[in-house]
mmCIF file with all atom_site columns, N, CA and C in Angstrom:
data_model
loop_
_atom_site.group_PDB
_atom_site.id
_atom_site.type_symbol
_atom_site.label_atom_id
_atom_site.label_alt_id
_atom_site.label_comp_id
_atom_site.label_asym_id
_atom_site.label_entity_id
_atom_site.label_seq_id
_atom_site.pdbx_PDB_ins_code
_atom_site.Cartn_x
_atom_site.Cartn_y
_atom_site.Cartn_z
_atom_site.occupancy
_atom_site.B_iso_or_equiv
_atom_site.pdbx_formal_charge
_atom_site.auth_seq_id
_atom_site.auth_comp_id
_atom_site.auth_asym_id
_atom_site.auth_atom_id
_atom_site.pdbx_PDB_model_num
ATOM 1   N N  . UNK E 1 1  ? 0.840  -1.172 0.000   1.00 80.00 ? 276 UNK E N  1
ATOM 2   C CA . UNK E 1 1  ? 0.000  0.000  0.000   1.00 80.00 ? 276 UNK E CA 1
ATOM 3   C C  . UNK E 1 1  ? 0.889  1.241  0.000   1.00 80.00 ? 276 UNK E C  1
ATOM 4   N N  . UNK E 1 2  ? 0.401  2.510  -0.825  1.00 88.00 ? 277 UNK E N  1
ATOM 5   C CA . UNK E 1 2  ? 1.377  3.131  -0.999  1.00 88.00 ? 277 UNK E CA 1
ATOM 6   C C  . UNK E 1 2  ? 0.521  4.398  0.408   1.00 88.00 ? 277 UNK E C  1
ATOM 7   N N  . UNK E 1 3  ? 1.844  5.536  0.525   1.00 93.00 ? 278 UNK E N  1
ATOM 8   C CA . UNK E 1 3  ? 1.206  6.564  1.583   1.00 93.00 ? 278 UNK E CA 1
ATOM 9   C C  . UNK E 1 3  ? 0.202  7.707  0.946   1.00 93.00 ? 278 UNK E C  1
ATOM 10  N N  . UNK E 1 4  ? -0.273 8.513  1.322   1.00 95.00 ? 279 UNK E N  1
ATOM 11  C CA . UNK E 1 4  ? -1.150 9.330  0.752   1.00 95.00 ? 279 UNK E CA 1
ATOM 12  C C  . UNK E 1 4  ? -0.702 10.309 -0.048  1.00 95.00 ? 279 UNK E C  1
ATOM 13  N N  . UNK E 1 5  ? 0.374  10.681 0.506   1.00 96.00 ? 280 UNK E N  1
ATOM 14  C CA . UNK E 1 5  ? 1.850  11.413 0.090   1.00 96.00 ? 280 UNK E CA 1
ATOM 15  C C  . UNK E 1 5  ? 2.360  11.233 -1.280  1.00 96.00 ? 280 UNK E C  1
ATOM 16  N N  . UNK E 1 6  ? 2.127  9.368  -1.051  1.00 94.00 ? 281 UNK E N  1
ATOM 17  C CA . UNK E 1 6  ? 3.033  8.918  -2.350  1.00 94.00 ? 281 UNK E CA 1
ATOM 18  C C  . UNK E 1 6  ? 1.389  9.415  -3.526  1.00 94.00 ? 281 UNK E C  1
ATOM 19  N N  . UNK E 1 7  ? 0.628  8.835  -3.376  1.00 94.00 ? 282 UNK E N  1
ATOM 20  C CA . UNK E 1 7  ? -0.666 8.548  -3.873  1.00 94.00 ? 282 UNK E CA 1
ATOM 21  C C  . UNK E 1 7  ? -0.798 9.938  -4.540  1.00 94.00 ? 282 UNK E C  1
ATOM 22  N N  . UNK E 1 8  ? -0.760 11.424 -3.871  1.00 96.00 ? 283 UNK E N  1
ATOM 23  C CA . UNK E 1 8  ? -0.596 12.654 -4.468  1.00 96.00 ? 283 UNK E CA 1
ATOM 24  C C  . UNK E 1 8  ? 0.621  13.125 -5.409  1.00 96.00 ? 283 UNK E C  1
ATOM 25  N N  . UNK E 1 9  ? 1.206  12.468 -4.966  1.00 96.00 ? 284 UNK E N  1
ATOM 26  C CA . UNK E 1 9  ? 2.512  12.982 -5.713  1.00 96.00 ? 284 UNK E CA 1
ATOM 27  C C  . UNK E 1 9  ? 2.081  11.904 -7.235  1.00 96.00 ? 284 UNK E C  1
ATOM 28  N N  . UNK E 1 10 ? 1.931  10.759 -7.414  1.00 95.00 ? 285 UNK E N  1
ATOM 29  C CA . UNK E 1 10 ? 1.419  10.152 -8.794  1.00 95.00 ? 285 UNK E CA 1
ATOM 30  C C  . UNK E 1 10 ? 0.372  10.866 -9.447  1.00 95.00 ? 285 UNK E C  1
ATOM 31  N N  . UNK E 1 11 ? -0.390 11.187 -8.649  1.00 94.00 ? 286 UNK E N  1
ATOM 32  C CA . UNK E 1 11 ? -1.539 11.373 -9.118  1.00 94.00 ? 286 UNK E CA 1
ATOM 33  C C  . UNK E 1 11 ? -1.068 13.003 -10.095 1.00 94.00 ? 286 UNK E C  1
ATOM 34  N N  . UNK E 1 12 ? -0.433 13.634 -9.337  1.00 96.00 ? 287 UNK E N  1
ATOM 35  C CA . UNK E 1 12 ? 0.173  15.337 -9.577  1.00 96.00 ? 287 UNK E CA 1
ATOM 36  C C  . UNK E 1 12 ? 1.401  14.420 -11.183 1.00 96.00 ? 287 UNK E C  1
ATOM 37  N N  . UNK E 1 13 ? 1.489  13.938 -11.310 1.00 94.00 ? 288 UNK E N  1
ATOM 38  C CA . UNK E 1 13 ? 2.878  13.592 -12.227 1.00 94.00 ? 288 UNK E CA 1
ATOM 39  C C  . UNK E 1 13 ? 2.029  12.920 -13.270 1.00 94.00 ? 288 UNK E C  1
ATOM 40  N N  . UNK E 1 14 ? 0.722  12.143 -13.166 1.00 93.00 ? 289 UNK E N  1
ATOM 41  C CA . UNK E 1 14 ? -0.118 11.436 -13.748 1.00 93.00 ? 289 UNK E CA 1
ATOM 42  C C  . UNK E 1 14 ? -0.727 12.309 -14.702 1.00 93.00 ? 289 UNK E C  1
ATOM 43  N N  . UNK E 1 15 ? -1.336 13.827 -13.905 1.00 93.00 ? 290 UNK E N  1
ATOM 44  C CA . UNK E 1 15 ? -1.953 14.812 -14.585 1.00 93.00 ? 290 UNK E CA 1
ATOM 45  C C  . UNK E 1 15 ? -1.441 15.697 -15.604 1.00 93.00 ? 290 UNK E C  1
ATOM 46  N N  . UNK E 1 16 ? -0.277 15.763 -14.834 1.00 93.00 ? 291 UNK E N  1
ATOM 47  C CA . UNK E 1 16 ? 0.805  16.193 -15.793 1.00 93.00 ? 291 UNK E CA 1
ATOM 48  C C  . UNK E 1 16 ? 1.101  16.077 -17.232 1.00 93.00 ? 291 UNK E C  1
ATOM 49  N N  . UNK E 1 17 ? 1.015  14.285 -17.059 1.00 90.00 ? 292 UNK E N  1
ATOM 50  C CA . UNK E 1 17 ? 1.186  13.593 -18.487 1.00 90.00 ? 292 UNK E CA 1
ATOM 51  C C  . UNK E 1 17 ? 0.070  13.722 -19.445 1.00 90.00 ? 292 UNK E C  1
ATOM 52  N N  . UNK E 1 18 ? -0.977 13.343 -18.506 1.00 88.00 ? 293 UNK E N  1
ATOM 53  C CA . UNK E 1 18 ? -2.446 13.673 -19.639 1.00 88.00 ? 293 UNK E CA 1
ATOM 54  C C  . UNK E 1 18 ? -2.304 14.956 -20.426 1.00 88.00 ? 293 UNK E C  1
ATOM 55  N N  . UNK E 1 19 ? -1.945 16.034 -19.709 1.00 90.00 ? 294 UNK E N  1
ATOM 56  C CA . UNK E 1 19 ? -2.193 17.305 -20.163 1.00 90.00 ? 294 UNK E CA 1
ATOM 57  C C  . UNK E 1 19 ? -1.200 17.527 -20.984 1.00 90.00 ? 294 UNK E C  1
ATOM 58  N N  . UNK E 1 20 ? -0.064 16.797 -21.145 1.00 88.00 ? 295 UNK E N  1
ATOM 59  C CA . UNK E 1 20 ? 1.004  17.397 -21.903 1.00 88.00 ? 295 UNK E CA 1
ATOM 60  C C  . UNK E 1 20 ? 1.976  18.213 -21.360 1.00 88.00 ? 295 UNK E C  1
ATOM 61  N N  . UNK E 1 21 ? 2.041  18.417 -19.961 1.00 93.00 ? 296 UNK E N  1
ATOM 62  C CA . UNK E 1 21 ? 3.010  19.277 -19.638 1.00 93.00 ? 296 UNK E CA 1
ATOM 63  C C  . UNK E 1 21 ? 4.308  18.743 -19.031 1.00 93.00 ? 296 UNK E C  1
ATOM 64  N N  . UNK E 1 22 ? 5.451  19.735 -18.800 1.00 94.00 ? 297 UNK E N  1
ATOM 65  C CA . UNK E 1 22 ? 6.660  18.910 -18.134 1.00 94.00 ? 297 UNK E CA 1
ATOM 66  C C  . UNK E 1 22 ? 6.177  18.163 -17.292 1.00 94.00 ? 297 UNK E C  1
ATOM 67  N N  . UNK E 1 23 ? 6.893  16.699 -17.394 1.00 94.00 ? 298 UNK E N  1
ATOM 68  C CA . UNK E 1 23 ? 7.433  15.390 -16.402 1.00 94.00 ? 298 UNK E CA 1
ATOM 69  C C  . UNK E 1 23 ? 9.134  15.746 -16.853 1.00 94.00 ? 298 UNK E C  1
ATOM 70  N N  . UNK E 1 24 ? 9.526  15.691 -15.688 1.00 96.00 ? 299 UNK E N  1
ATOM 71  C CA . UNK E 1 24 ? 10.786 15.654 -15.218 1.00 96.00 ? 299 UNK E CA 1
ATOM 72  C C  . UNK E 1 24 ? 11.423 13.818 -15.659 1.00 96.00 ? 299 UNK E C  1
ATOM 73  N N  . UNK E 1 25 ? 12.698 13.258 -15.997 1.00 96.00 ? 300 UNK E N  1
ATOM 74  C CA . UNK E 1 25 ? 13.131 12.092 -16.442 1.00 96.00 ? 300 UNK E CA 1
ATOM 75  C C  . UNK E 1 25 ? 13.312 11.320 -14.914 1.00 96.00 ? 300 UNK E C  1
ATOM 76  N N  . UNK E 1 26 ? 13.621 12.370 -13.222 1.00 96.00 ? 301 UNK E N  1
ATOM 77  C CA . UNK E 1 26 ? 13.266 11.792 -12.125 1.00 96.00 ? 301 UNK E CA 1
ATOM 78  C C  . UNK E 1 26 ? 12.324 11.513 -12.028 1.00 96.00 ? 301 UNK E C  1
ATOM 79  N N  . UNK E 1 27 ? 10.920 11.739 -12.496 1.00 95.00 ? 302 UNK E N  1
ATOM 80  C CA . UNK E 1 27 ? 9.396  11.896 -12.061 1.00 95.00 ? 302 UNK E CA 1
ATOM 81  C C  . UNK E 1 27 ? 9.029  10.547 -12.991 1.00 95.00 ? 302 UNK E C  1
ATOM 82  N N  . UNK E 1 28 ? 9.578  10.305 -14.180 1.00 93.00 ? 303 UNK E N  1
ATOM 83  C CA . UNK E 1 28 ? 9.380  8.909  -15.128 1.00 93.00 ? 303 UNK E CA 1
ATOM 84  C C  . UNK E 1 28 ? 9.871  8.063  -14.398 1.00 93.00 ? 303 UNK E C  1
ATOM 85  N N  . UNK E 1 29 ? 10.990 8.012  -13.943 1.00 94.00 ? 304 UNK E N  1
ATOM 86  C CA . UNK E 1 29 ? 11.867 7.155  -13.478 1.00 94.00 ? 304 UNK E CA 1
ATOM 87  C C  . UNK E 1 29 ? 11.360 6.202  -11.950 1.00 94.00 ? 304 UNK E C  1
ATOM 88  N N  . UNK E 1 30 ? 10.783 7.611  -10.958 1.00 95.00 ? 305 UNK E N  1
ATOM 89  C CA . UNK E 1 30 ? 9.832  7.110  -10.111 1.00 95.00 ? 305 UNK E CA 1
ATOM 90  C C  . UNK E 1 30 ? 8.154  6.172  -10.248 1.00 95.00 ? 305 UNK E C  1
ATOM 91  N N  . UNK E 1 31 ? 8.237  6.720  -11.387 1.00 92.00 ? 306 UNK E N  1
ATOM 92  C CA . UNK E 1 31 ? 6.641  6.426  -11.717 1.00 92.00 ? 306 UNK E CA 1
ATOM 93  C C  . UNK E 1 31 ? 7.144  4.670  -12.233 1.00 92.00 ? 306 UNK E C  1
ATOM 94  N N  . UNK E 1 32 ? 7.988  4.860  -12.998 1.00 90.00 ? 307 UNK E N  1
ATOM 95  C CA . UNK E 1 32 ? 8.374  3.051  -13.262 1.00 90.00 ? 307 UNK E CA 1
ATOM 96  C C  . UNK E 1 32 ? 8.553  2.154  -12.368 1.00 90.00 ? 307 UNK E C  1
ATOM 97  N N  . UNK E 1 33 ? 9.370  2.720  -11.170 1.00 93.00 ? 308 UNK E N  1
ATOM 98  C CA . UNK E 1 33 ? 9.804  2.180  -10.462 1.00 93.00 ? 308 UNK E CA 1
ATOM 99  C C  . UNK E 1 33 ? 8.839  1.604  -9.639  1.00 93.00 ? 308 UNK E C  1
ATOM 100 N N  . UNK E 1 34 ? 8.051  2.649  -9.035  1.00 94.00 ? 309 UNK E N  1
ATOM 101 C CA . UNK E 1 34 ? 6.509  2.509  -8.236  1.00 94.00 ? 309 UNK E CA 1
ATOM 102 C C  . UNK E 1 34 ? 5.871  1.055  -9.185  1.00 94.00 ? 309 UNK E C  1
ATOM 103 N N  . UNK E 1 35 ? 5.504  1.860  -10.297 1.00 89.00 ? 310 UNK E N  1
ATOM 104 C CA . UNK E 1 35 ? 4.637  0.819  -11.031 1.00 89.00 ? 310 UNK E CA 1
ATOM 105 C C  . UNK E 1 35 ? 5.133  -0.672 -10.812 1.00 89.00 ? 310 UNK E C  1
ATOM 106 N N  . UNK E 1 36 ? 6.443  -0.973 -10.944 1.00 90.00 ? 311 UNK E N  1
ATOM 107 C CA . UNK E 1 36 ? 6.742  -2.009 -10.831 1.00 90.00 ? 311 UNK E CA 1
ATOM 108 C C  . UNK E 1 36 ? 6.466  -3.233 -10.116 1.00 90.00 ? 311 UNK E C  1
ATOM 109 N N  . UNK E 1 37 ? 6.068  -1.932 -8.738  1.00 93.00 ? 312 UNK E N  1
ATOM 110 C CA . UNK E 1 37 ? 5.675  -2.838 -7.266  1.00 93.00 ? 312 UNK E CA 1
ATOM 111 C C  . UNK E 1 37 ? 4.485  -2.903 -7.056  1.00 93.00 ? 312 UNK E C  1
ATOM 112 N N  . UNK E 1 38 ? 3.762  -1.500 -7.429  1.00 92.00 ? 313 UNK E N  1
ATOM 113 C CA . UNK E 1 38 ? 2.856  -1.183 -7.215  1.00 92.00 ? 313 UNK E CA 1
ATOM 114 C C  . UNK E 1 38 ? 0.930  -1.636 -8.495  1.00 92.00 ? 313 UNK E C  1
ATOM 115 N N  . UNK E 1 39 ? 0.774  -2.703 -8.101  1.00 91.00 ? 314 UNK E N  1
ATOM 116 C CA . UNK E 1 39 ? -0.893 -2.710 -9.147  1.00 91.00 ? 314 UNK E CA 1
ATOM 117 C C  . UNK E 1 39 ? -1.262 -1.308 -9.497  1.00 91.00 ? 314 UNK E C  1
ATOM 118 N N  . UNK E 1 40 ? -1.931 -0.798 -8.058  1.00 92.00 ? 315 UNK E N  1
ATOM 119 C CA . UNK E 1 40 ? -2.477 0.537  -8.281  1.00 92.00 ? 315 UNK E CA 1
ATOM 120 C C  . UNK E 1 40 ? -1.849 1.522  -9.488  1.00 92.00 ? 315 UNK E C  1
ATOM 121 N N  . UNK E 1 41 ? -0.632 1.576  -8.921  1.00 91.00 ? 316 UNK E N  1
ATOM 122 C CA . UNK E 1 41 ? 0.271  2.778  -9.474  1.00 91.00 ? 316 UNK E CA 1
ATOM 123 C C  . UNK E 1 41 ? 0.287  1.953  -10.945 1.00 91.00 ? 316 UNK E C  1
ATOM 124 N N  . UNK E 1 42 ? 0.552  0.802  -11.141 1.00 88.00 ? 317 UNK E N  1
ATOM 125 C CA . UNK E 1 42 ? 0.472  0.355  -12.585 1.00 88.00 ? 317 UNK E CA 1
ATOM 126 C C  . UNK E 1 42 ? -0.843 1.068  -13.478 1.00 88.00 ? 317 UNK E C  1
ATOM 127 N N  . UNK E 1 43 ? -2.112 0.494  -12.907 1.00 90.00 ? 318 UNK E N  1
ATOM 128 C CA . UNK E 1 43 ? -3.162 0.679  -13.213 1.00 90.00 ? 318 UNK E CA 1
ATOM 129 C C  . UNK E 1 43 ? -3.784 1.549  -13.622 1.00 90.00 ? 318 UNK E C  1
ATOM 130 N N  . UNK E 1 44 ? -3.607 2.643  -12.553 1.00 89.00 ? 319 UNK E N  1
ATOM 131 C CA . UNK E 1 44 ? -3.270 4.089  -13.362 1.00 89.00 ? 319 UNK E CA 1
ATOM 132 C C  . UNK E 1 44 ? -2.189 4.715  -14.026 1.00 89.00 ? 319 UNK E C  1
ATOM 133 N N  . UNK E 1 45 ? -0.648 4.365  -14.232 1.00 87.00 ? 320 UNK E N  1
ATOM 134 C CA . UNK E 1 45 ? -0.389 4.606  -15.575 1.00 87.00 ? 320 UNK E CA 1
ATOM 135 C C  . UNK E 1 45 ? -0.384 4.253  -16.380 1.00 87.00 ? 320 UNK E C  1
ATOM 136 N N  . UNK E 1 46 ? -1.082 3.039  -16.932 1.00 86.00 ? 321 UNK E N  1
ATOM 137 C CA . UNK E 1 46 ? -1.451 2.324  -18.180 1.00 86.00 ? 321 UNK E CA 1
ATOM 138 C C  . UNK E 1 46 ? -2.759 3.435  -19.048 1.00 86.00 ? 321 UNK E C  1
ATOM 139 N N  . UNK E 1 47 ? -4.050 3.662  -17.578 1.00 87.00 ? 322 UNK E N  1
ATOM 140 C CA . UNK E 1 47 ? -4.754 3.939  -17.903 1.00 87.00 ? 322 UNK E CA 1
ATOM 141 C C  . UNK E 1 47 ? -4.321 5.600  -18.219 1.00 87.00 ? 322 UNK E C  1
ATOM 142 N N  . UNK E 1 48 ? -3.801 6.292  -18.002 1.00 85.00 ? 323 UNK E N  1
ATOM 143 C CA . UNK E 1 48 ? -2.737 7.636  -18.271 1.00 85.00 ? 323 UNK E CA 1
ATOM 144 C C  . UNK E 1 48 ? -2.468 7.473  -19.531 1.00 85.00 ? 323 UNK E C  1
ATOM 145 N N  . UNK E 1 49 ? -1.789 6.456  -19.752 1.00 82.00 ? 324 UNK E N  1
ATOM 146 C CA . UNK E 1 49 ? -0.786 6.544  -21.224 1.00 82.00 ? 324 UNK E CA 1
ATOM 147 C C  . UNK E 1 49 ? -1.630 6.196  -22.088 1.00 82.00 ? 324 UNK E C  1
ATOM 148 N N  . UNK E 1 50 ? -2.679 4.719  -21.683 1.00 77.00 ? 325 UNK E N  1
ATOM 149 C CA . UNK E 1 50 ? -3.392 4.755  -22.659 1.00 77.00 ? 325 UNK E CA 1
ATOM 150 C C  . UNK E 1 50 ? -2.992 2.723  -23.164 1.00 77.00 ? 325 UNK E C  1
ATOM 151 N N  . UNK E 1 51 ? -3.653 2.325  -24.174 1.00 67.00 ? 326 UNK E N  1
ATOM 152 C CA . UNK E 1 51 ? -3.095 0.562  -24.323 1.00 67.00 ? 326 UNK E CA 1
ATOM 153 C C  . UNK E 1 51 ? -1.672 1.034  -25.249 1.00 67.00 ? 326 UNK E C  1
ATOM 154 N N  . UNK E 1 52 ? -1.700 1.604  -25.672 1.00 65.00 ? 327 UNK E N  1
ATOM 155 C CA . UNK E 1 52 ? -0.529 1.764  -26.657 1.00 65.00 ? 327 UNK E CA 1
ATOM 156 C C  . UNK E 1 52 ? 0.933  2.014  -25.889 1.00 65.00 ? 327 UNK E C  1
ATOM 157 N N  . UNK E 1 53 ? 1.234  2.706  -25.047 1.00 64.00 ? 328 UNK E N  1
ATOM 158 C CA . UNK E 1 53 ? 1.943  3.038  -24.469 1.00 64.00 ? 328 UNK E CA 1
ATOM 159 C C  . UNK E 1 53 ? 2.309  1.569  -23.551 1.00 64.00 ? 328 UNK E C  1
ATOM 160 N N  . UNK E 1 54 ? 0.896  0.834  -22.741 1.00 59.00 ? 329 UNK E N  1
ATOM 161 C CA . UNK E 1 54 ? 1.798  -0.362 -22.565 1.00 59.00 ? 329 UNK E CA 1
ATOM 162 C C  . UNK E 1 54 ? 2.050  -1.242 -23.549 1.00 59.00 ? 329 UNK E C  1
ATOM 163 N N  . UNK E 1 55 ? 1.841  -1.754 -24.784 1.00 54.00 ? 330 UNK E N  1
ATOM 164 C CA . UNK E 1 55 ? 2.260  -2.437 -25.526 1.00 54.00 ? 330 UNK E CA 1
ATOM 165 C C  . UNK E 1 55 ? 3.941  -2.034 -25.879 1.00 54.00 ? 330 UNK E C  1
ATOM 166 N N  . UNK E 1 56 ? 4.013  -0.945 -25.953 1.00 51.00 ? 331 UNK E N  1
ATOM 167 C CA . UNK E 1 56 ? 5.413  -0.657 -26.555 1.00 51.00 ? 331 UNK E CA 1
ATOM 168 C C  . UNK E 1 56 ? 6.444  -1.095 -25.580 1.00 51.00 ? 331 UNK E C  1
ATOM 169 N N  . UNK E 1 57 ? 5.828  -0.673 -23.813 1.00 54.00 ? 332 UNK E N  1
ATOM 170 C CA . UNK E 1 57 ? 6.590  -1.472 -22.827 1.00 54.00 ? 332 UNK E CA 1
ATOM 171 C C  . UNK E 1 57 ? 6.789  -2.958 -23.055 1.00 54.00 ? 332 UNK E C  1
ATOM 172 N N  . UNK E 1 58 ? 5.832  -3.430 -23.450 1.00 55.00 ? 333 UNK E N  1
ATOM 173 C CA . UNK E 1 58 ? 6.369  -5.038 -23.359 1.00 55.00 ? 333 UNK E CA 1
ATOM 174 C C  . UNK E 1 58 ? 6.326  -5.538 -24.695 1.00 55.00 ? 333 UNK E C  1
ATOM 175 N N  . UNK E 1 59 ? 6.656  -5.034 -25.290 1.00 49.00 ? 334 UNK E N  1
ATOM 176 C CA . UNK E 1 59 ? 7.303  -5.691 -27.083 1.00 49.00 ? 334 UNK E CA 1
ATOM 177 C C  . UNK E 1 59 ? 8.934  -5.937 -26.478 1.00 49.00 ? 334 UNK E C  1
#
């Protein structure tokens, strides 16, 4: 389970991406990392990026 802390801070880096604006290559880097461990955090950046974006991850 992630903290509420963590949960805002994705969510703030998540919005980011939808909209098109700067993500930082630390802020990607976290978000992978999270995802990795994390369902949730997966779940919503799949659903962020979209199916395309995970396909290209796992080709």
């Amino acid at each position: 389970m992630i903290s509420t802390t963590t949960k805002i801070r994705v969510q703030n880096i998540l919005r980011r991406i939808e909209n098109n604006q700067l993500v930082t290559l630390e802020e990607r880097i976290f978000l992978n990392k999270l995802s990795s461990v994390s369902n949730v955090v997966s779940q919503w950046l799949t659903s962020s990026l979209g199916p395309e974006a995970s396909s290209i991850d796992n080709d």
